[in-house]
Amino acid sequence: MKDYTNSGITGCGGAGFPAHIKLASKGVETLIVNAAECEPLLHKDKLLLLNETEAFFKGLSIAQKQTGAAVVKIGIKAKYPELIKKVEASIAAPNVSVLPLGDFYPAGDEYELVYEATGKLIPFGGIPINVGCVVMNVETLVLIGSEKPFTHKWLTITGEVPSPVTVKVPVGAAIPEVMSLAGFNGSFSGKTLIDGGPMMGKVVAEPEKAIVKKTTGGLILLDNEHPLIKKMLRSEQKNTAIARSACDQCTDCTEICPRALLGYPVKPHKAMRSAQFSKLENSEYTKESIFCSECGLCSNYSCPESLTPREMCMKAKKLHLSNGVKQKDFLGEPHVHHMRWARRVTIERLIKRLALIDYDRDAPVIKTNKRFERVVLPLRMHIGAPASPVVQPNQQVQEGDLIAAIPEGKLAAALHASISGRIESVTNEAIVISRG
């Protein structure tokens, strides 16, 4: 079997976990494909299934062989019958099947996927392999199936742009150049760019200087006056002050929390209470915050006062983790809440609550001949240690050449040239390549 250690392939939408580690997993019973694409406005994964079907199934076959998984389940939302029909028509193995998913958020969370696919719950402090599962996303499998190094990234560009699109661009490409593919050539003044989805994406601090990373699954441009952006741009100090003054203790944040409904002990309302009465310093009262997945449903949907329980959980979580608290310290095991089926939030309702109806548009795949003259490639676009440069300034490289390797004995991912050209600079942070 081919060794993917130096392929540079990582997870393509979350934290960027190196794919070669997952491929080397032992004791895998079920390989689960995350094609849920539960973030509103993003279309990349389902379009990859339609447009890169051959590469996807080749990658899926490789992943199944390398992990030894006896069963493969492809999680796709049931609301896409034509996509499911095409995927099912391409399935050649008897132990591979489509897992129809409900149209709720966050259907793509690996805890949700593992439960939906197997009926098993990941233990406190555990990961999917603890219940015999490995979860991989669509684009990662397409990359594996291409049998090439990770040099280009698929992403959806949408929001305040003339023509939303889904495109493939070099890793490290400049954001302004990439945005032009959707017809946006203006100033970012008065607008905010989100890297990722509206629920878990991050605000891009300086979009004029930013680049596409291996984990960039989408770029959403919104006006600064949009209510979602106003909330995202609030300071921690202001969020805490508002939490102290306005929370009415309704507990809706906990009652609708996806992790709580799966039986994990996270209680966002307790973090809100602690913010009110003890400045989040009461460590015993808010320890459960370390189970927060940071999905954002409590802050962006559940709270009738438009407060930020997630941010209070994150604040408490950071405190407890820094003090050495671990999920495995909690006794017991998760048990699914009997009202889970009734409390899940549909994407349609979520889009309305987020005031994103006007941006819920198709973003078709386009092929571009745009020539990117320069790329900036950070040495750390993945979980773990930074990659170690193996090139020098002024060295000529070809697209796909290894430019930074995995440090010996470290969890990391290799890095490859995403364009052909000259190494402009090498620092402890990034490698820059220009065609000139």
XYZ file of C-alpha atoms in Angstrom:
436
model
C 0.000 0.000 0.000
C 1.169 3.513 -0.792
C 2.588 5.547 2.078
C 0.810 8.916 2.353
C 3.062 10.269 5.110
C 4.713 12.842 2.840
C 1.608 13.699 0.804
C 0.792 16.727 2.938
C -2.872 15.704 2.921
C -4.872 16.837 5.946
C -8.459 17.260 6.963
C -9.830 20.023 4.737
C -12.404 21.835 6.785
C -11.643 21.589 10.461
C -8.404 21.539 12.395
C -6.346 19.953 9.617
C -5.539 16.595 11.198
C -2.836 14.833 9.123
C -4.507 12.196 6.941
C -1.625 9.711 7.102
C -2.256 9.297 10.841
C -5.901 8.380 10.252
C -4.947 6.010 7.436
C -2.642 4.187 9.853
C -5.392 3.707 12.470
C -5.745 0.222 13.944
C -8.940 -1.516 14.986
C -11.154 0.329 12.510
C -14.570 -1.245 12.013
C -16.417 1.597 10.294
C -15.081 4.290 7.971
C -17.482 7.231 7.963
C -17.419 9.843 5.206
C -18.492 13.296 6.310
C -20.434 14.670 3.353
C -22.999 16.404 5.571
C -21.727 19.918 4.888
C -23.837 21.229 7.755
C -22.542 24.829 7.691
C -25.042 27.128 5.942
C -24.113 28.644 2.543
C -21.252 26.230 1.751
C -21.529 23.785 -1.185
C -18.014 22.487 -1.788
C -18.366 18.889 -0.566
C -21.556 17.990 -2.392
C -20.205 19.553 -5.578
C -17.027 17.499 -5.223
C -19.122 14.343 -5.004
C -20.809 15.359 -8.255
C -17.732 16.586 -10.125
C -14.878 14.477 -8.712
C -16.755 11.207 -8.257
C -14.004 8.986 -9.663
C -11.252 10.506 -7.512
C -13.513 10.347 -4.453
C -14.232 6.639 -4.815
C -10.606 5.877 -5.571
C -9.608 7.696 -2.389
C -12.362 5.940 -0.465
C -11.129 2.542 -1.655
C -7.564 3.402 -0.625
C -8.724 4.624 2.793
C -10.791 1.499 3.369
C -7.884 -0.782 2.475
C -5.363 1.114 4.592
C -7.598 1.315 7.668
C -8.989 -2.188 7.242
C -12.544 -0.925 7.771
C -15.145 -3.646 7.248
C -17.944 -1.145 6.651
C -18.061 2.245 4.917
C -20.905 4.718 5.363
C -21.147 7.921 3.320
C -23.127 10.495 5.293
C -25.178 12.660 2.898
C -28.251 14.695 3.743
C -31.446 12.986 2.622
C -32.639 16.259 1.072
C -30.247 15.676 -1.850
C -31.876 12.651 -3.562
C -30.176 13.211 -6.935
C -26.753 13.347 -5.299
C -27.497 10.201 -3.313
C -28.677 8.491 -6.498
C -25.425 9.333 -8.305
C -23.252 8.241 -5.393
C -25.150 4.970 -4.964
C -24.808 4.274 -8.695
C -21.027 4.568 -8.331
C -20.716 2.227 -5.349
C -19.004 -0.997 -6.378
C -18.370 -2.714 -3.035
C -21.122 -4.506 -1.067
C -20.024 -3.079 2.295
C -20.240 0.565 1.188
C -23.520 2.440 1.552
C -25.020 5.907 1.796
C -26.147 7.031 5.245
C -29.046 9.499 4.732
C -28.799 12.294 7.290
C -31.364 14.746 8.580
C -31.086 18.386 7.562
C -30.023 19.640 10.973
C -27.049 21.458 12.440
C -24.414 20.213 13.227
C -24.980 16.977 11.303
C -21.307 16.976 10.283
C -19.959 16.946 13.837
C -18.037 13.683 14.200
C -19.831 12.842 17.459
C -23.154 13.150 15.616
C -21.890 11.176 12.623
C -20.543 8.321 14.725
C -23.852 8.030 16.569
C -25.963 8.236 13.399
C -23.778 5.684 11.592
C -23.253 3.134 14.359
C -25.499 3.948 17.301
C -22.348 4.253 19.416
C -21.335 7.195 21.578
C -17.731 8.309 21.867
C -16.667 7.956 25.533
C -15.775 10.968 27.661
C -12.378 12.206 26.547
C -12.365 9.783 23.624
C -12.142 9.977 19.845
C -13.967 8.015 17.119
C -11.375 5.219 17.002
C -12.317 4.368 20.602
C -15.576 2.998 19.202
C -13.990 1.523 16.068
C -14.623 4.478 13.763
C -12.583 6.802 11.566
C -14.212 9.914 10.082
C -12.853 11.516 6.904
C -14.262 14.332 4.790
C -14.983 14.342 1.080
C -12.155 16.594 -0.072
C -9.543 14.631 1.883
C -10.630 11.465 0.071
C -10.583 13.261 -3.296
C -6.999 14.316 -2.561
C -6.034 10.766 -1.612
C -7.659 9.509 -4.801
C -5.749 12.001 -6.931
C -2.495 10.404 -5.690
C -0.811 13.806 -5.806
C 0.545 16.030 -3.033
C -1.820 18.544 -1.424
C -1.218 21.684 -3.500
C -4.689 23.014 -4.345
C -7.783 23.755 -2.279
C -11.457 23.627 -3.145
C -13.658 26.302 -1.556
C -16.972 28.108 -1.878
C -16.936 31.910 -2.239
C -20.251 33.532 -1.343
C -22.009 36.339 0.519
C -21.689 39.935 -0.720
C -20.180 38.897 -4.049
C -21.674 39.250 -7.553
C -21.373 35.572 -8.509
C -20.992 32.912 -5.784
C -18.757 30.099 -7.017
C -16.941 26.969 -5.926
C -13.362 26.885 -7.189
C -10.036 25.103 -6.946
C -7.093 27.399 -6.193
C -3.458 26.991 -5.104
C -2.862 26.689 -1.376
C -1.318 29.987 -0.265
C -3.045 32.084 -2.939
C -3.855 35.685 -1.967
C -7.444 36.168 -0.791
C -8.107 39.298 -2.936
C -7.112 37.370 -6.074
C -9.288 34.427 -5.086
C -12.265 36.687 -4.342
C -12.016 38.114 -7.866
C -13.123 34.714 -9.178
C -16.553 35.480 -7.693
C -16.568 38.911 -9.306
C -15.481 40.807 -6.204
C -12.716 43.268 -7.014
C -13.567 46.021 -4.561
C -12.340 47.180 -1.184
C -12.885 45.201 2.011
C -13.620 48.463 3.827
C -16.941 48.215 5.671
C -17.060 44.459 5.119
C -15.924 41.390 7.033
C -14.630 38.165 5.541
C -15.282 34.823 7.243
C -12.894 31.915 6.669
C -15.186 28.888 6.945
C -18.897 28.785 7.639
C -21.078 31.342 9.434
C -21.342 29.198 12.570
C -17.767 28.074 13.244
C -15.769 30.165 10.799
C -13.276 32.797 11.893
C -13.079 36.472 11.000
C -10.152 37.166 8.659
C -8.252 39.974 10.393
C -6.637 41.557 7.322
C -8.245 40.086 4.190
C -6.043 42.213 1.925
C -3.015 40.284 3.228
C -4.622 36.897 3.931
C -4.144 33.654 2.021
C -6.013 30.404 1.365
C -4.986 27.662 3.792
C -5.406 23.897 3.653
C -8.355 24.202 6.029
C -10.186 26.983 4.159
C -13.503 25.452 3.113
C -15.283 28.683 2.313
C -14.994 32.463 2.141
C -18.105 34.429 3.115
C -18.152 38.204 2.681
C -20.715 40.172 4.708
C -21.364 43.812 5.536
C -20.103 45.012 8.911
C -23.677 45.970 9.829
C -24.939 42.418 9.418
C -26.118 41.115 12.831
C -23.926 38.015 12.589
C -20.833 40.135 11.964
C -21.701 42.528 14.787
C -21.809 39.572 17.163
C -18.614 38.034 15.785
C -16.738 41.317 16.190
C -17.778 41.845 19.817
C -14.884 41.810 22.254
C -14.621 39.194 25.006
C -14.955 41.976 27.567
C -18.207 43.190 26.018
C -19.607 39.653 25.686
C -18.896 39.034 29.363
C -20.456 42.331 30.430
C -23.612 41.611 28.415
C -23.810 38.067 29.811
C -23.662 39.430 33.357
C -26.399 41.966 32.768
C -28.931 40.358 30.441
C -29.107 36.550 30.880
C -32.619 35.589 32.062
C -31.626 32.023 33.088
C -34.016 30.334 30.655
C -31.507 27.461 30.000
C -32.487 27.239 26.301
C -28.771 27.159 25.461
C -28.361 23.871 27.324
C -31.669 22.351 26.241
C -30.789 22.708 22.533
C -27.039 22.020 22.842
C -26.195 19.171 20.392
C -23.523 17.677 22.661
C -25.837 17.822 25.684
C -28.561 16.069 23.661
C -26.081 13.279 22.907
C -25.560 12.884 26.639
C -22.364 14.804 27.305
C -22.357 16.941 30.472
C -21.811 20.367 28.881
C -24.140 23.017 30.323
C -23.784 26.439 28.660
C -26.271 28.025 31.068
C -23.890 27.306 33.950
C -21.123 29.210 32.184
C -23.558 32.114 31.804
C -24.446 31.990 35.501
C -20.804 31.890 36.437
C -20.164 34.937 34.272
C -22.917 36.722 36.187
C -21.980 35.803 39.725
C -18.355 34.681 39.897
C -16.609 36.078 36.810
C -16.128 32.486 35.541
C -13.631 31.878 38.327
C -15.740 29.197 40.037
C -13.894 26.277 38.472
C -16.026 23.528 40.012
C -19.258 24.998 38.692
C -18.202 25.294 35.051
C -15.889 22.306 34.542
C -18.370 20.757 32.100
C -17.530 23.547 29.662
C -14.581 21.480 28.438
C -17.127 19.302 26.600
C -18.232 22.276 24.459
C -17.676 21.649 20.728
C -17.938 25.411 20.021
C -20.582 24.752 17.354
C -22.202 28.122 18.077
C -25.818 26.974 18.151
C -26.395 28.415 21.634
C -25.024 31.852 20.725
C -26.446 32.119 17.203
C -29.787 30.348 17.565
C -30.915 29.227 21.024
C -30.512 32.346 23.142
C -33.654 34.552 23.026
C -31.592 37.497 24.281
C -28.963 37.132 21.526
C -26.255 36.565 24.136
C -23.102 34.481 23.715
C -23.146 31.271 25.798
C -20.579 29.694 23.470
C -18.069 32.437 24.139
C -18.605 32.068 27.902
C -18.112 28.298 27.565
C -14.946 28.890 25.557
C -13.646 31.244 28.231
C -14.341 28.706 30.988
C -12.990 25.869 28.834
C -9.707 27.681 28.324
C -9.401 28.230 32.083
C -10.062 24.595 32.990
C -7.856 23.111 30.287
C -5.007 25.364 31.404
C -5.515 23.973 34.911
C -5.199 20.397 33.673
C -8.867 19.380 33.720
C -9.601 16.552 31.243
C -12.824 15.076 29.897
C -11.750 11.596 30.970
C -11.763 12.830 34.581
C -15.572 12.758 34.463
C -17.224 9.548 35.632
C -19.985 7.742 33.788
C -20.848 7.529 30.109
C -23.047 9.501 27.712
C -26.725 8.642 27.265
C -28.770 10.204 24.475
C -31.464 12.613 25.668
C -34.965 11.305 24.990
C -35.962 14.630 23.375
C -32.997 14.861 21.016
C -35.125 14.089 17.967
C -37.433 17.049 18.711
C -34.807 19.646 19.625
C -32.529 19.458 16.618
C -32.340 22.643 14.555
C -32.886 22.485 10.799
C -30.636 24.387 8.414
C -33.635 26.284 7.019
C -34.526 27.633 10.473
C -30.885 28.370 11.235
C -30.399 30.374 8.023
C -33.474 32.455 8.877
C -32.239 33.098 12.416
C -28.826 34.111 11.084
C -30.477 36.542 8.633
C -28.703 34.841 5.741
C -31.681 34.048 3.498
C -30.529 36.532 0.853
C -27.183 34.737 0.616
C -28.549 31.192 0.411
C -27.635 30.825 -3.268
C -26.055 28.215 -5.490
C -22.301 28.445 -5.938
C -21.540 26.374 -9.057
C -18.134 24.920 -9.810
C -16.113 26.970 -12.270
C -12.827 26.093 -13.895
C -10.392 28.968 -13.893
C -7.274 29.639 -15.915
C -6.226 32.401 -13.546
C -2.465 32.418 -13.077
C -1.446 33.041 -9.487
C 1.980 34.691 -9.500
C 2.813 34.347 -5.818
C 1.865 32.108 -2.895
C 2.585 32.268 0.825
C 2.708 28.821 2.417
C 2.577 28.739 6.243
C 4.571 25.887 7.766
C 1.703 25.054 10.101
C -1.695 24.595 8.491
C -2.465 21.479 10.502
C -2.662 20.120 14.034
C 0.781 19.519 15.504
C 4.269 20.846 14.906
C 5.252 23.096 11.970
C 6.818 21.436 8.944
C 10.599 21.873 8.542
C 11.782 23.698 5.373
C 13.955 21.678 2.981
C 14.485 24.464 0.429
C 16.587 27.622 0.277
C 15.875 31.150 -1.036
C 16.286 31.517 -4.825
C 15.903 27.769 -5.373
C 13.703 26.809 -8.330
C 10.803 24.454 -7.577
C 8.064 22.783 -9.570
C 4.445 22.470 -8.505
C 4.205 19.439 -6.217
C 7.828 19.512 -5.026
C 8.373 18.897 -1.318
C 9.395 22.180 0.323
C 8.925 21.341 4.029
C 9.060 17.926 5.687
C 7.597 16.379 8.830
C 10.028 16.808 11.760
C 11.220 13.438 13.019
C 8.943 11.996 15.665
C 6.417 14.846 15.459
C 2.744 15.026 14.568
C 2.752 17.230 11.464
C 2.039 17.384 7.730
C 4.459 17.923 4.860
C 4.231 20.978 2.611
C 4.544 21.159 -1.175
C 4.930 23.908 -3.756
C 1.488 24.916 -5.020
C 2.936 26.754 -8.037
C 6.162 26.448 -10.009
C 8.666 29.225 -9.456
C 11.440 30.603 -7.302
C 11.660 30.387 -3.521
C 11.374 34.048 -2.591
C 11.894 33.606 1.142
C 12.055 31.000 3.911
C 11.269 31.901 7.531
C 10.192 30.089 10.681
C 6.609 30.922 9.748
C 6.228 30.446 6.003
C 7.763 29.788 2.602
C 7.016 32.244 -0.207
C 7.141 31.213 -3.878
C 6.914 33.599 -6.835
C 6.877 32.851 -10.544
C 9.169 35.743 -11.413
